[in-house]
Amino acid sequence: MNAQRPAAVIILAAGEGTRMKSDTPKVLHRIGGDPLLGHALRAAHGAEAENVAVVVRHERDRVIEFINQADPTAIIADQDEIKGTGRAVECGLLALDPQLQGTVLVTMGDVPLLSGETLTALTEAHVTAGAAVTVITATLDDPKSYGRIVRGADGSVERIVEFKDATDAEREIKEFNSGIYAFDAEVLRTALPKIGTDNAQGEKYLTDVLQLAREAGGKVEAFLCDDIWQTEGVNDRVQLARLGKVLNQRTCERWMREGVTIVDPDTTWIDVHATIERDALILPGTQVIGASTIGTHAVIGPDTTLIDTEVGAHAEVKRTEANLAVIGADAKVGPFSYLRPGTELGVGGKIGGFVETKNAKIHDGAKVPHLAYCGDAVVGEGSNVGAGTIFANYDGTNKHQTVLGKHSFVGSNSVLVAPVTLADGAYVAAGSAITKNVGPGELAVTRAQQRNIAGWVERTRPDSAAAAAAAAARTTDAQTSTEGEQEQA
Ligand code: UD1
Ligand code: MG
């Protein structure tokens, strides 16, 4: 266990996020498949914090609903009507053990690229220096409205000044406050009640703790982060997209380093919860969404979307959308297939072009190769479902199941009206409408007997091109058969 483990991480997530102009609270907007707050929770746990507390206020019920589902161990802290990051941390501390000792990290619910590794490095630097406060800083040519780091003549950090409160000279400072800190718990507890709201925004500023800690004889340190993206927060949807893109680049690079070939990372989107085994090949235009998993040597894409879908080793999935589906090892799917929830394709099975499946268990080696709808179905091992087959699963009121036994065969353009069962080794003739069960080895045929009506075209369309073609063909046929007879003679 890490002896320097932080006693707590307090994640600030009470702000409104007005610039998102959204009905959804800012921290619930998603990148990489996870809400911004989900990324902050993962970083906090990455730092092995003993307690993780989230400060909420705006849309608290919706935010809490997400927290409870993503991380039931997280402590919820409610912020009251007093505004400011200082008040937010005070409320966070109130939800924790009043005797809490050690290091308390403060992070933000809207800074999604911050990593657990960075928080661990921050904690180590803070503890090693014996600091009262350590703030993560970074430098930019124009740090815009960020708080500026004011250093003394000896180079040590004196205080942070908010942009709105800064003098022109202070606004020239390039080093800014990321808003992420390590505090000694005792220092924080002592300083926060002393902070007032006498500033440009009338808020309790957390940044005021630095000066108070220094005045009390504590050491204030800066931890410079050279990976600027880790300090970047989301304020509007432009930043949301930009950080989403950077996160995706990082995710793609991580998988490439693990041995996955990604032909075009710019058009490949992989969610943070997806997993891909080595030697998988991801072709352009592919999205790997949710908790999807891709097996070794599988080939995915181009232009494929997998949502919470499992793909086995050596499978091929081309130009397909699959949602909550399982695709077995060595199976082939696509192009232009639509696999809806509950689709399970067995080892070496096939779901081909323009096929839609839903709640369909297609066993090992079974094939639905062309132009079919296969819903509420079991297709036995080694069976073949012909082109254009429709599993009519819905009677207008209820859904019913169709079961095909092993090594059964359905001829093209058939309709299987559920509920209906084909036994092992049963056959259905092309163009049949099946409403009754078919026994083992039986052939079911439901279409009418074929009748050929002689001379119909010449009678009903006497001057047509078809009539002329038929007449010519009849002459040729007669000649050929005469020649044939002559040869034989
Ligand atoms: C804060 C810092 C600033 C720093 C910047 C980095 C202060 C006074 N200023 O500025 O120095 O450069 O972050 O992004 O701390 N929040 C609450 N409750 C509140 C107010 C905010 O939970 O009452 C949360 C917000 O949801 C957000 C975070 O705290 O996640 C930061 O709030 P924000 O208003 O963006 O801080 P700034 O004023 O921009
Ligand atoms: Mg603000």
Short mmCIF file of C-alpha atoms and ligand atoms in Angstrom, two decimals:
data_model
loop_
_atom_site.label_atom_id
_atom_site.label_comp_id
_atom_site.label_asym_id
_atom_site.label_seq_id
_atom_site.Cartn_x
_atom_site.Cartn_y
_atom_site.Cartn_z
CA MET A 1 0.00 0.00 0.00
CA ASN A 2 1.08 3.52 -0.75
CA ALA A 3 2.07 5.18 2.57
CA GLN A 4 1.47 8.61 1.04
CA ARG A 5 -2.06 7.79 -0.04
CA PRO A 6 -4.30 10.87 0.21
CA ALA A 7 -6.80 10.79 3.07
CA ALA A 8 -9.44 12.23 0.77
CA VAL A 9 -10.15 13.70 -2.62
CA ILE A 10 -12.85 16.38 -2.72
CA ILE A 11 -14.28 16.79 -6.22
CA LEU A 12 -16.05 20.11 -6.80
CA ALA A 13 -19.16 19.66 -8.90
CA ALA A 14 -21.70 22.14 -7.56
CA GLY A 15 -21.31 24.84 -10.20
CA GLU A 16 -23.97 25.60 -12.79
CA GLY A 17 -21.98 25.50 -16.00
CA THR A 18 -24.15 28.19 -17.60
CA ARG A 19 -22.00 28.40 -20.72
CA MET A 20 -22.99 24.88 -21.71
CA LYS A 21 -26.52 26.26 -22.36
CA SER A 22 -27.91 22.86 -21.54
CA ASP A 23 -30.71 21.09 -19.69
CA THR A 24 -28.08 18.55 -18.62
CA PRO A 25 -25.78 19.49 -15.74
CA LYS A 26 -22.28 20.19 -17.08
CA VAL A 27 -20.56 17.37 -15.18
CA LEU A 28 -22.94 14.84 -16.79
CA HIS A 29 -21.96 15.77 -20.35
CA ARG A 30 -19.91 12.94 -21.82
CA ILE A 31 -16.61 12.42 -23.52
CA GLY A 32 -15.07 9.01 -24.22
CA GLY A 33 -18.37 7.41 -23.18
CA ASP A 34 -18.28 8.68 -19.60
CA PRO A 35 -19.70 11.82 -17.99
CA LEU A 36 -17.04 14.41 -17.09
CA LEU A 37 -17.63 13.54 -13.44
CA GLY A 38 -16.95 9.86 -14.17
CA HIS A 39 -13.47 10.80 -15.38
CA ALA A 40 -12.88 12.84 -12.20
CA LEU A 41 -14.01 9.89 -10.04
CA ARG A 42 -11.66 7.53 -11.89
CA ALA A 43 -8.70 9.89 -11.34
CA ALA A 44 -9.54 10.16 -7.63
CA HIS A 45 -9.58 6.36 -7.29
CA GLY A 46 -6.43 6.16 -9.40
CA ALA A 47 -4.72 8.17 -6.66
CA GLU A 48 -5.85 5.50 -4.15
CA ALA A 49 -7.66 8.04 -2.00
CA GLU A 50 -9.16 6.61 1.20
CA ASN A 51 -12.27 8.78 0.81
CA VAL A 52 -13.76 10.40 -2.24
CA ALA A 53 -16.31 13.15 -1.68
CA VAL A 54 -18.24 15.00 -4.37
CA VAL A 55 -19.66 18.47 -3.65
CA VAL A 56 -23.01 18.97 -5.38
CA ARG A 57 -25.71 21.61 -5.57
CA HIS A 58 -26.87 22.48 -9.09
CA GLU A 59 -29.21 19.68 -10.32
CA ARG A 60 -28.08 17.70 -7.28
CA ASP A 61 -30.53 14.81 -7.74
CA ARG A 62 -29.42 14.05 -11.28
CA VAL A 63 -25.76 14.33 -10.35
CA ILE A 64 -26.23 12.09 -7.29
CA GLU A 65 -28.08 9.51 -9.36
CA PHE A 66 -25.01 9.21 -11.59
CA ILE A 67 -22.58 9.09 -8.64
CA ASN A 68 -24.55 6.33 -6.89
CA GLN A 69 -24.50 4.21 -9.99
CA ALA A 70 -20.87 4.92 -11.03
CA ASP A 71 -19.29 4.84 -7.58
CA PRO A 72 -21.49 3.85 -4.63
CA THR A 73 -18.60 4.39 -2.20
CA ALA A 74 -18.37 8.12 -2.97
CA ILE A 75 -19.54 10.49 -0.24
CA ILE A 76 -22.06 13.14 -1.24
CA ALA A 77 -21.52 16.62 0.18
CA ASP A 78 -24.20 19.27 -0.31
CA GLN A 79 -23.12 22.85 -0.83
CA ASP A 80 -25.44 25.52 0.60
CA GLU A 81 -26.28 28.86 -0.99
CA ILE A 82 -22.94 30.44 -0.05
CA LYS A 83 -20.99 30.66 -3.28
CA GLY A 84 -17.40 29.95 -4.19
CA THR A 85 -14.82 27.22 -4.40
CA GLY A 86 -13.77 27.88 -0.79
CA ARG A 87 -17.28 27.24 0.47
CA ALA A 88 -17.51 24.16 -1.75
CA VAL A 89 -14.42 22.62 -0.13
CA GLU A 90 -15.68 23.60 3.33
CA CYS A 91 -18.89 21.67 2.62
CA GLY A 92 -16.81 18.76 1.34
CA LEU A 93 -14.81 18.66 4.58
CA LEU A 94 -18.02 18.75 6.64
CA ALA A 95 -19.10 15.50 5.01
CA LEU A 96 -15.81 13.81 6.01
CA ASP A 97 -14.41 12.74 9.39
CA PRO A 98 -13.94 15.97 11.44
CA GLN A 99 -10.63 14.55 12.73
CA LEU A 100 -9.33 13.76 9.23
CA GLN A 101 -5.53 13.96 9.06
CA GLY A 102 -3.09 13.85 6.16
CA THR A 103 -3.43 15.05 2.60
CA VAL A 104 -6.67 16.29 1.10
CA LEU A 105 -6.70 16.70 -2.68
CA VAL A 106 -9.14 19.06 -4.36
CA THR A 107 -10.09 18.43 -7.98
CA MET A 108 -12.92 19.51 -10.25
CA GLY A 109 -15.77 17.60 -11.80
CA ASP A 110 -15.25 19.30 -15.15
CA VAL A 111 -11.53 18.59 -15.71
CA PRO A 112 -11.71 15.19 -17.40
CA LEU A 113 -8.16 14.53 -18.59
CA LEU A 114 -6.49 14.81 -15.19
CA SER A 115 -5.00 11.39 -14.43
CA GLY A 116 -4.63 9.37 -11.26
CA GLU A 117 -0.87 9.27 -11.94
CA THR A 118 -0.69 13.07 -11.83
CA LEU A 119 -2.61 13.14 -8.54
CA THR A 120 -0.24 10.52 -7.11
CA ALA A 121 2.78 12.58 -8.23
CA LEU A 122 1.20 15.71 -6.71
CA THR A 123 0.64 13.91 -3.39
CA GLU A 124 4.22 12.62 -3.33
CA ALA A 125 5.68 16.05 -4.08
CA HIS A 126 3.44 17.64 -1.44
CA VAL A 127 4.31 15.13 1.29
CA THR A 128 8.01 15.08 0.44
CA ALA A 129 8.22 18.88 0.63
CA GLY A 130 6.31 18.91 3.94
CA ALA A 131 4.06 21.54 2.39
CA ALA A 132 0.85 23.01 3.79
CA VAL A 133 -0.50 23.55 0.27
CA THR A 134 0.71 22.42 -3.15
CA VAL A 135 -1.10 23.77 -6.19
CA ILE A 136 -0.87 22.34 -9.70
CA THR A 137 0.12 25.14 -12.04
CA ALA A 138 0.87 25.42 -15.74
CA THR A 139 1.95 28.18 -18.05
CA LEU A 140 0.31 29.61 -21.15
CA ASP A 141 1.11 32.68 -23.22
CA ASP A 142 -2.40 33.89 -22.52
CA PRO A 143 -3.95 32.17 -19.51
CA LYS A 144 -7.22 34.07 -20.16
CA SER A 145 -9.42 34.29 -17.06
CA TYR A 146 -7.52 31.75 -14.93
CA GLY A 147 -6.23 32.81 -11.51
CA ARG A 148 -2.58 33.94 -11.66
CA ILE A 149 0.25 32.54 -9.51
CA VAL A 150 2.00 35.41 -7.71
CA ARG A 151 5.56 34.52 -6.72
CA GLY A 152 7.81 36.48 -4.36
CA ALA A 153 11.33 37.80 -5.08
CA ASP A 154 12.76 34.44 -3.95
CA GLY A 155 10.56 32.61 -6.42
CA SER A 156 8.27 31.03 -3.81
CA VAL A 157 4.51 31.06 -4.29
CA GLU A 158 2.92 33.90 -2.30
CA ARG A 159 -0.71 33.80 -3.33
CA ILE A 160 -3.16 33.34 -6.18
CA VAL A 161 -5.01 36.34 -7.58
CA GLU A 162 -8.24 35.85 -9.51
CA PHE A 163 -8.27 37.43 -12.97
CA LYS A 164 -11.20 39.67 -12.05
CA ASP A 165 -9.33 40.97 -8.98
CA ALA A 166 -5.89 41.24 -10.64
CA THR A 167 -3.98 44.39 -11.53
CA ASP A 168 -2.80 44.86 -15.12
CA ALA A 169 0.70 43.77 -14.07
CA GLU A 170 -0.65 40.60 -12.42
CA ARG A 171 -2.66 39.78 -15.54
CA GLU A 172 0.65 39.61 -17.43
CA ILE A 173 1.71 36.58 -15.36
CA LYS A 174 1.86 33.44 -17.51
CA GLU A 175 1.70 30.88 -14.70
CA PHE A 176 -1.88 30.06 -13.74
CA ASN A 177 -3.84 28.11 -11.15
CA SER A 178 -5.24 24.81 -12.47
CA GLY A 179 -7.68 24.65 -9.55
CA ILE A 180 -6.22 21.30 -8.44
CA TYR A 181 -4.44 21.18 -5.09
CA ALA A 182 -3.03 19.10 -2.25
CA PHE A 183 -3.73 20.49 1.23
CA ASP A 184 -2.79 19.43 4.68
CA ALA A 185 -6.17 18.58 6.23
CA GLU A 186 -5.51 20.59 9.40
CA VAL A 187 -4.38 23.68 7.47
CA LEU A 188 -7.51 23.55 5.33
CA ARG A 189 -9.81 23.12 8.33
CA THR A 190 -8.24 26.12 10.09
CA ALA A 191 -8.11 28.44 7.07
CA LEU A 192 -11.52 27.96 5.42
CA PRO A 193 -13.68 29.55 8.17
CA LYS A 194 -11.49 32.67 8.00
CA ILE A 195 -12.14 33.33 4.31
CA GLY A 196 -14.48 36.22 3.47
CA THR A 197 -16.32 37.22 0.31
CA ASP A 198 -14.79 40.67 -0.14
CA ASN A 199 -13.73 40.29 -3.78
CA ALA A 200 -14.89 41.05 -7.30
CA GLN A 201 -17.27 38.05 -7.40
CA GLY A 202 -18.51 38.17 -3.76
CA GLU A 203 -17.51 34.50 -3.38
CA LYS A 204 -15.51 32.52 -0.85
CA TYR A 205 -12.32 31.84 -2.80
CA LEU A 206 -10.47 28.60 -2.09
CA THR A 207 -7.39 30.34 -3.45
CA ASP A 208 -7.28 32.53 -0.33
CA VAL A 209 -6.15 29.45 1.65
CA LEU A 210 -2.67 29.83 0.16
CA GLN A 211 -2.02 33.23 1.69
CA LEU A 212 -3.52 32.20 5.05
CA ALA A 213 -1.38 29.06 5.14
CA ARG A 214 1.73 31.09 4.40
CA GLU A 215 0.88 33.65 7.09
CA ALA A 216 0.50 30.78 9.56
CA GLY A 217 4.06 29.68 8.74
CA GLY A 218 3.20 26.89 6.31
CA LYS A 219 5.03 26.10 3.09
CA VAL A 220 3.20 26.78 -0.17
CA GLU A 221 4.48 24.94 -3.22
CA ALA A 222 3.66 24.81 -6.91
CA PHE A 223 3.63 21.56 -8.89
CA LEU A 224 4.16 22.47 -12.51
CA CYS A 225 2.24 20.25 -14.94
CA ASP A 226 3.65 20.26 -18.47
CA ASP A 227 0.74 18.29 -19.92
CA ILE A 228 -1.59 21.25 -20.32
CA TRP A 229 -4.61 19.13 -21.28
CA GLN A 230 -4.72 17.63 -17.81
CA THR A 231 -5.52 21.03 -16.34
CA GLU A 232 -8.08 22.05 -18.96
CA GLY A 233 -11.69 22.30 -17.83
CA VAL A 234 -14.86 22.16 -19.89
CA ASN A 235 -16.86 25.37 -19.89
CA ASP A 236 -18.69 25.17 -23.20
CA ARG A 237 -19.37 22.68 -25.95
CA VAL A 238 -16.38 23.79 -27.99
CA GLN A 239 -14.10 22.71 -25.15
CA LEU A 240 -16.17 19.56 -24.68
CA ALA A 241 -15.47 18.50 -28.28
CA ARG A 242 -11.81 19.52 -28.10
CA LEU A 243 -11.16 17.56 -24.91
CA GLY A 244 -13.17 14.65 -26.28
CA LYS A 245 -10.86 14.54 -29.28
CA VAL A 246 -7.70 14.67 -27.16
CA LEU A 247 -9.03 11.96 -24.86
CA ASN A 248 -9.79 9.80 -27.88
CA GLN A 249 -6.30 10.31 -29.30
CA ARG A 250 -4.86 9.21 -25.97
CA THR A 251 -7.13 6.17 -25.84
CA CYS A 252 -6.19 5.15 -29.41
CA GLU A 253 -2.48 5.60 -28.65
CA ARG A 254 -2.81 3.49 -25.50
CA TRP A 255 -4.33 0.61 -27.51
CA MET A 256 -1.78 0.92 -30.31
CA ARG A 257 0.98 0.61 -27.70
CA GLU A 258 -0.80 -2.52 -26.45
CA GLY A 259 -0.49 -4.08 -29.91
CA VAL A 260 -3.74 -3.08 -31.63
CA THR A 261 -3.51 -1.79 -35.21
CA ILE A 262 -5.62 1.33 -35.71
CA VAL A 263 -5.35 2.39 -39.34
CA ASP A 264 -6.81 5.88 -38.85
CA PRO A 265 -6.98 7.16 -35.27
CA ASP A 266 -8.59 10.39 -36.56
CA THR A 267 -11.76 8.56 -37.57
CA THR A 268 -11.69 5.86 -34.91
CA TRP A 269 -13.52 6.52 -31.64
CA ILE A 270 -12.92 4.28 -28.67
CA ASP A 271 -14.68 4.76 -25.34
CA VAL A 272 -12.64 4.56 -22.16
CA HIS A 273 -14.41 1.41 -20.94
CA ALA A 274 -13.81 -0.62 -24.13
CA THR A 275 -11.11 -3.28 -24.27
CA ILE A 276 -9.23 -4.56 -27.32
CA GLU A 277 -6.85 -7.48 -27.51
CA ARG A 278 -3.54 -7.41 -29.31
CA ASP A 279 -3.36 -7.88 -33.06
CA ALA A 280 -6.92 -6.74 -33.53
CA LEU A 281 -7.22 -4.57 -36.66
CA ILE A 282 -9.45 -1.50 -36.52
CA LEU A 283 -10.27 0.00 -39.92
CA PRO A 284 -11.28 3.66 -40.51
CA GLY A 285 -14.64 5.02 -39.41
CA THR A 286 -15.09 2.66 -36.48
CA GLN A 287 -16.67 3.52 -33.13
CA VAL A 288 -16.14 1.21 -30.18
CA ILE A 289 -18.75 2.40 -27.70
CA GLY A 290 -19.48 1.56 -24.06
CA ALA A 291 -18.06 -1.62 -22.58
CA SER A 292 -17.44 -3.29 -25.94
CA THR A 293 -14.69 -5.90 -26.13
CA ILE A 294 -12.75 -6.99 -29.21
CA GLY A 295 -10.80 -10.25 -29.34
CA THR A 296 -7.36 -10.93 -30.69
CA HIS A 297 -6.93 -10.82 -34.51
CA ALA A 298 -10.50 -9.60 -34.99
CA VAL A 299 -10.98 -7.20 -37.92
CA ILE A 300 -13.46 -4.38 -37.27
CA GLY A 301 -14.62 -1.88 -39.88
CA PRO A 302 -14.51 0.07 -41.96
CA ASP A 303 -17.50 2.18 -40.87
CA THR A 304 -18.67 0.03 -37.98
CA THR A 305 -20.31 0.96 -34.68
CA LEU A 306 -20.11 -1.47 -31.78
CA ILE A 307 -22.16 -0.55 -28.71
CA ASP A 308 -21.63 -2.72 -25.61
CA THR A 309 -20.83 -5.54 -28.01
CA GLU A 310 -18.46 -8.46 -27.57
CA VAL A 311 -16.46 -9.62 -30.60
CA GLY A 312 -14.54 -12.91 -30.42
CA ALA A 313 -11.06 -13.70 -31.65
CA HIS A 314 -10.49 -13.73 -35.43
CA ALA A 315 -14.03 -12.50 -36.14
CA GLU A 316 -14.66 -10.02 -38.98
CA VAL A 317 -17.23 -7.25 -38.66
CA LYS A 318 -17.59 -5.01 -41.68
CA ARG A 319 -19.81 -1.88 -42.13
CA THR A 320 -22.08 -2.93 -39.30
CA GLU A 321 -24.01 -1.48 -36.39
CA ALA A 322 -24.21 -3.81 -33.39
CA ASN A 323 -25.79 -3.00 -30.05
CA LEU A 324 -25.62 -5.32 -27.01
CA ALA A 325 -24.63 -8.19 -29.26
CA VAL A 326 -22.18 -11.07 -28.93
CA ILE A 327 -20.24 -12.09 -32.03
CA GLY A 328 -18.41 -15.39 -31.65
CA ALA A 329 -14.85 -16.27 -32.57
CA ASP A 330 -14.21 -16.69 -36.31
CA ALA A 331 -17.68 -15.36 -37.13
CA LYS A 332 -18.34 -13.02 -40.05
CA VAL A 333 -20.74 -10.06 -39.96
CA GLY A 334 -21.60 -7.55 -42.68
CA PRO A 335 -21.35 -5.61 -44.79
CA PHE A 336 -24.45 -3.55 -43.93
CA SER A 337 -25.75 -5.66 -41.06
CA TYR A 338 -27.79 -4.39 -38.12
CA LEU A 339 -27.43 -6.42 -34.92
CA ARG A 340 -29.88 -5.30 -32.25
CA PRO A 341 -29.84 -6.18 -28.54
CA GLY A 342 -29.81 -9.87 -27.68
CA THR A 343 -28.12 -11.02 -30.87
CA GLU A 344 -25.68 -13.85 -30.20
CA LEU A 345 -23.75 -15.28 -33.11
CA GLY A 346 -21.87 -18.53 -32.48
CA VAL A 347 -18.37 -19.59 -33.43
CA GLY A 348 -17.84 -19.45 -37.20
CA GLY A 349 -21.39 -18.19 -37.79
CA LYS A 350 -22.40 -15.61 -40.35
CA ILE A 351 -24.75 -12.63 -40.45
CA GLY A 352 -24.43 -11.23 -43.95
CA GLY A 353 -25.38 -8.18 -45.99
CA PHE A 354 -28.62 -6.33 -45.25
CA VAL A 355 -29.60 -8.63 -42.41
CA GLU A 356 -31.30 -7.33 -39.25
CA THR A 357 -31.26 -9.45 -36.12
CA LYS A 358 -32.78 -8.94 -32.66
CA ASN A 359 -32.93 -11.26 -29.67
CA ALA A 360 -31.59 -14.00 -31.92
CA LYS A 361 -29.37 -16.83 -30.81
CA ILE A 362 -27.62 -18.05 -33.94
CA HIS A 363 -25.55 -21.06 -32.95
CA ASP A 364 -22.08 -22.18 -34.06
CA GLY A 365 -21.62 -22.41 -37.80
CA ALA A 366 -25.17 -21.21 -38.55
CA LYS A 367 -25.62 -18.69 -41.35
CA VAL A 368 -28.07 -15.91 -42.17
CA PRO A 369 -26.17 -14.64 -45.18
CA HIS A 370 -28.44 -12.28 -47.12
CA LEU A 371 -31.34 -9.81 -46.84
CA ALA A 372 -33.21 -11.20 -43.85
CA TYR A 373 -34.97 -10.21 -40.64
CA CYS A 374 -34.25 -12.63 -37.82
CA GLY A 375 -35.98 -11.61 -34.58
CA ASP A 376 -36.90 -13.56 -31.41
CA ALA A 377 -35.21 -16.59 -32.89
CA VAL A 378 -33.04 -19.57 -32.14
CA VAL A 379 -31.14 -20.86 -35.16
CA GLY A 380 -29.56 -24.25 -34.47
CA GLU A 381 -25.97 -25.19 -35.14
CA GLY A 382 -25.02 -25.46 -38.81
CA SER A 383 -28.39 -24.24 -40.11
CA ASN A 384 -28.80 -22.02 -43.15
CA VAL A 385 -31.41 -19.30 -43.46
CA GLY A 386 -31.89 -18.39 -47.13
CA ALA A 387 -31.90 -14.95 -48.71
CA GLY A 388 -34.96 -12.85 -47.98
CA THR A 389 -36.25 -14.95 -45.08
CA ILE A 390 -38.44 -13.09 -42.61
CA PHE A 391 -39.00 -14.26 -39.06
CA ALA A 392 -42.51 -12.83 -38.51
CA ASN A 393 -42.23 -12.46 -34.75
CA TYR A 394 -44.98 -9.90 -34.13
CA ASP A 395 -48.69 -10.59 -34.55
CA GLY A 396 -49.65 -6.96 -34.04
CA THR A 397 -50.08 -7.45 -30.28
CA ASN A 398 -47.44 -9.85 -28.99
CA LYS A 399 -43.98 -11.10 -29.89
CA HIS A 400 -43.39 -14.84 -30.37
CA GLN A 401 -40.36 -17.04 -30.84
CA THR A 402 -39.20 -19.13 -33.79
CA VAL A 403 -36.90 -22.09 -33.16
CA LEU A 404 -34.85 -23.77 -35.88
CA GLY A 405 -33.14 -27.07 -35.02
CA LYS A 406 -29.63 -28.11 -35.95
CA HIS A 407 -28.64 -28.33 -39.61
CA SER A 408 -32.03 -27.10 -40.77
CA PHE A 409 -32.47 -25.20 -44.02
CA VAL A 410 -34.86 -22.41 -44.93
CA GLY A 411 -35.22 -21.71 -48.67
CA SER A 412 -35.09 -18.15 -49.96
CA ASN A 413 -37.95 -15.73 -49.52
CA SER A 414 -39.76 -17.70 -46.87
CA VAL A 415 -41.71 -16.32 -43.97
CA LEU A 416 -41.65 -18.14 -40.65
CA VAL A 417 -44.74 -17.07 -38.71
CA ALA A 418 -44.00 -17.30 -34.97
CA PRO A 419 -44.55 -19.19 -32.79
CA VAL A 420 -43.21 -22.03 -34.91
CA THR A 421 -40.53 -24.70 -34.62
CA LEU A 422 -38.45 -26.49 -37.23
CA ALA A 423 -36.91 -29.70 -35.91
CA ASP A 424 -33.30 -30.80 -36.46
CA GLY A 425 -32.64 -31.46 -40.13
CA ALA A 426 -35.95 -29.92 -41.28
CA TYR A 427 -36.18 -28.15 -44.66
CA VAL A 428 -38.44 -25.38 -45.91
CA ALA A 429 -38.93 -24.93 -49.65
CA ALA A 430 -38.19 -21.49 -51.11
CA GLY A 431 -41.09 -19.07 -51.04
CA SER A 432 -43.02 -20.85 -48.29
CA ALA A 433 -45.09 -19.25 -45.53
CA ILE A 434 -44.62 -21.54 -42.52
CA THR A 435 -47.27 -21.47 -39.79
CA LYS A 436 -47.05 -25.07 -38.52
CA ASN A 437 -44.16 -26.93 -36.93
CA VAL A 438 -41.93 -29.01 -39.24
CA GLY A 439 -40.64 -32.41 -38.02
CA PRO A 440 -37.14 -33.88 -38.28
CA GLY A 441 -36.10 -34.39 -41.89
CA GLU A 442 -39.41 -33.14 -43.30
CA LEU A 443 -39.65 -30.71 -46.21
CA ALA A 444 -42.37 -28.10 -45.75
CA VAL A 445 -43.78 -26.52 -48.92
CA THR A 446 -46.69 -24.11 -48.75
CA ARG A 447 -46.66 -22.36 -52.08
CA ALA A 448 -49.16 -23.28 -54.85
CA GLN A 449 -48.17 -25.76 -57.58
CA GLN A 450 -46.62 -24.06 -60.60
CA ARG A 451 -48.77 -23.92 -63.75
CA ASN A 452 -47.32 -22.85 -67.16
CA ILE A 453 -50.02 -21.43 -69.45
CA ALA A 454 -48.95 -21.95 -73.06
CA GLY A 455 -49.26 -19.06 -75.58
CA TRP A 456 -50.33 -16.53 -72.92
CA VAL A 457 -47.96 -13.77 -74.06
CA GLU A 458 -48.88 -13.90 -77.78
CA ARG A 459 -52.58 -13.99 -76.86
CA THR A 460 -52.62 -11.07 -74.42
CA ARG A 461 -49.77 -8.92 -75.90
CA PRO A 462 -49.73 -9.88 -79.56
CA ASP A 463 -47.53 -7.07 -80.94
CA SER A 464 -45.09 -6.81 -78.03
CA ALA A 465 -41.34 -7.33 -78.05
CA ALA A 466 -41.92 -10.18 -75.61
CA ALA A 467 -44.25 -11.90 -78.08
CA ALA A 468 -41.66 -11.53 -80.86
CA ALA A 469 -38.89 -12.88 -78.62
CA ALA A 470 -41.04 -15.84 -77.61
CA ALA A 471 -41.88 -16.66 -81.24
CA ALA A 472 -38.20 -16.47 -82.23
CA ALA A 473 -37.17 -18.64 -79.30
CA ARG A 474 -39.78 -21.21 -80.21
CA THR A 475 -38.41 -21.40 -83.79
CA THR A 476 -34.82 -21.75 -82.55
CA ASP A 477 -35.86 -24.44 -80.07
CA ALA A 478 -37.59 -26.36 -82.86
CA GLN A 479 -34.51 -26.12 -85.11
CA THR A 480 -32.14 -27.15 -82.35
CA SER A 481 -34.20 -30.16 -81.48
CA THR A 482 -34.42 -31.13 -85.20
CA GLU A 483 -30.62 -30.75 -85.58
CA GLY A 484 -30.17 -32.82 -82.47
CA GLU A 485 -32.34 -35.55 -83.90
CA GLN A 486 -30.42 -35.47 -87.17
CA GLU A 487 -27.09 -35.86 -85.37
CA GLN A 488 -28.40 -38.80 -83.47
CA ALA A 489 -29.68 -40.41 -86.62
C1 UD1 B 1 -11.18 28.67 -10.20
C2 UD1 B 1 -10.03 29.30 -9.42
C3 UD1 B 1 -9.03 29.88 -10.41
C4 UD1 B 1 -8.53 28.81 -11.34
C5 UD1 B 1 -9.70 28.13 -12.03
C6 UD1 B 1 -9.21 26.93 -12.81
C7 UD1 B 1 -11.07 30.08 -7.37
C8 UD1 B 1 -11.55 31.26 -6.62
N1 UD1 B 1 -10.57 30.32 -8.58
O1 UD1 B 1 -11.77 29.69 -10.97
O2 UD1 B 1 -7.94 30.46 -9.71
O3 UD1 B 1 -7.65 29.36 -12.30
O4 UD1 B 1 -10.65 27.66 -11.05
O5 UD1 B 1 -10.25 26.41 -13.57
O6 UD1 B 1 -11.11 28.97 -6.89
N2 UD1 B 1 -17.67 25.05 -7.84
C9 UD1 B 1 -18.44 24.55 -6.82
N3 UD1 B 1 -19.11 25.42 -6.02
C10 UD1 B 1 -19.02 26.76 -6.20
C11 UD1 B 1 -18.22 27.26 -7.24
C12 UD1 B 1 -17.55 26.39 -8.04
O7 UD1 B 1 -18.54 23.34 -6.64
O8 UD1 B 1 -19.67 27.48 -5.44
C13 UD1 B 1 -16.97 24.12 -8.71
C14 UD1 B 1 -17.43 24.21 -10.14
O9 UD1 B 1 -18.46 23.29 -10.39
C15 UD1 B 1 -16.17 23.87 -10.91
C16 UD1 B 1 -15.06 24.29 -9.98
O10 UD1 B 1 -15.62 24.44 -8.71
O11 UD1 B 1 -16.04 22.49 -11.12
C17 UD1 B 1 -14.43 25.59 -10.44
O12 UD1 B 1 -15.40 26.59 -10.45
P1 UD1 B 1 -15.32 27.81 -11.42
O13 UD1 B 1 -16.40 28.77 -11.14
O14 UD1 B 1 -15.16 27.35 -12.82
O15 UD1 B 1 -13.93 28.45 -10.94
P2 UD1 B 1 -13.29 29.73 -11.49
O16 UD1 B 1 -13.98 30.88 -10.88
O17 UD1 B 1 -13.28 29.66 -12.95
MG MG B 2 -16.11 30.55 -12.69
#
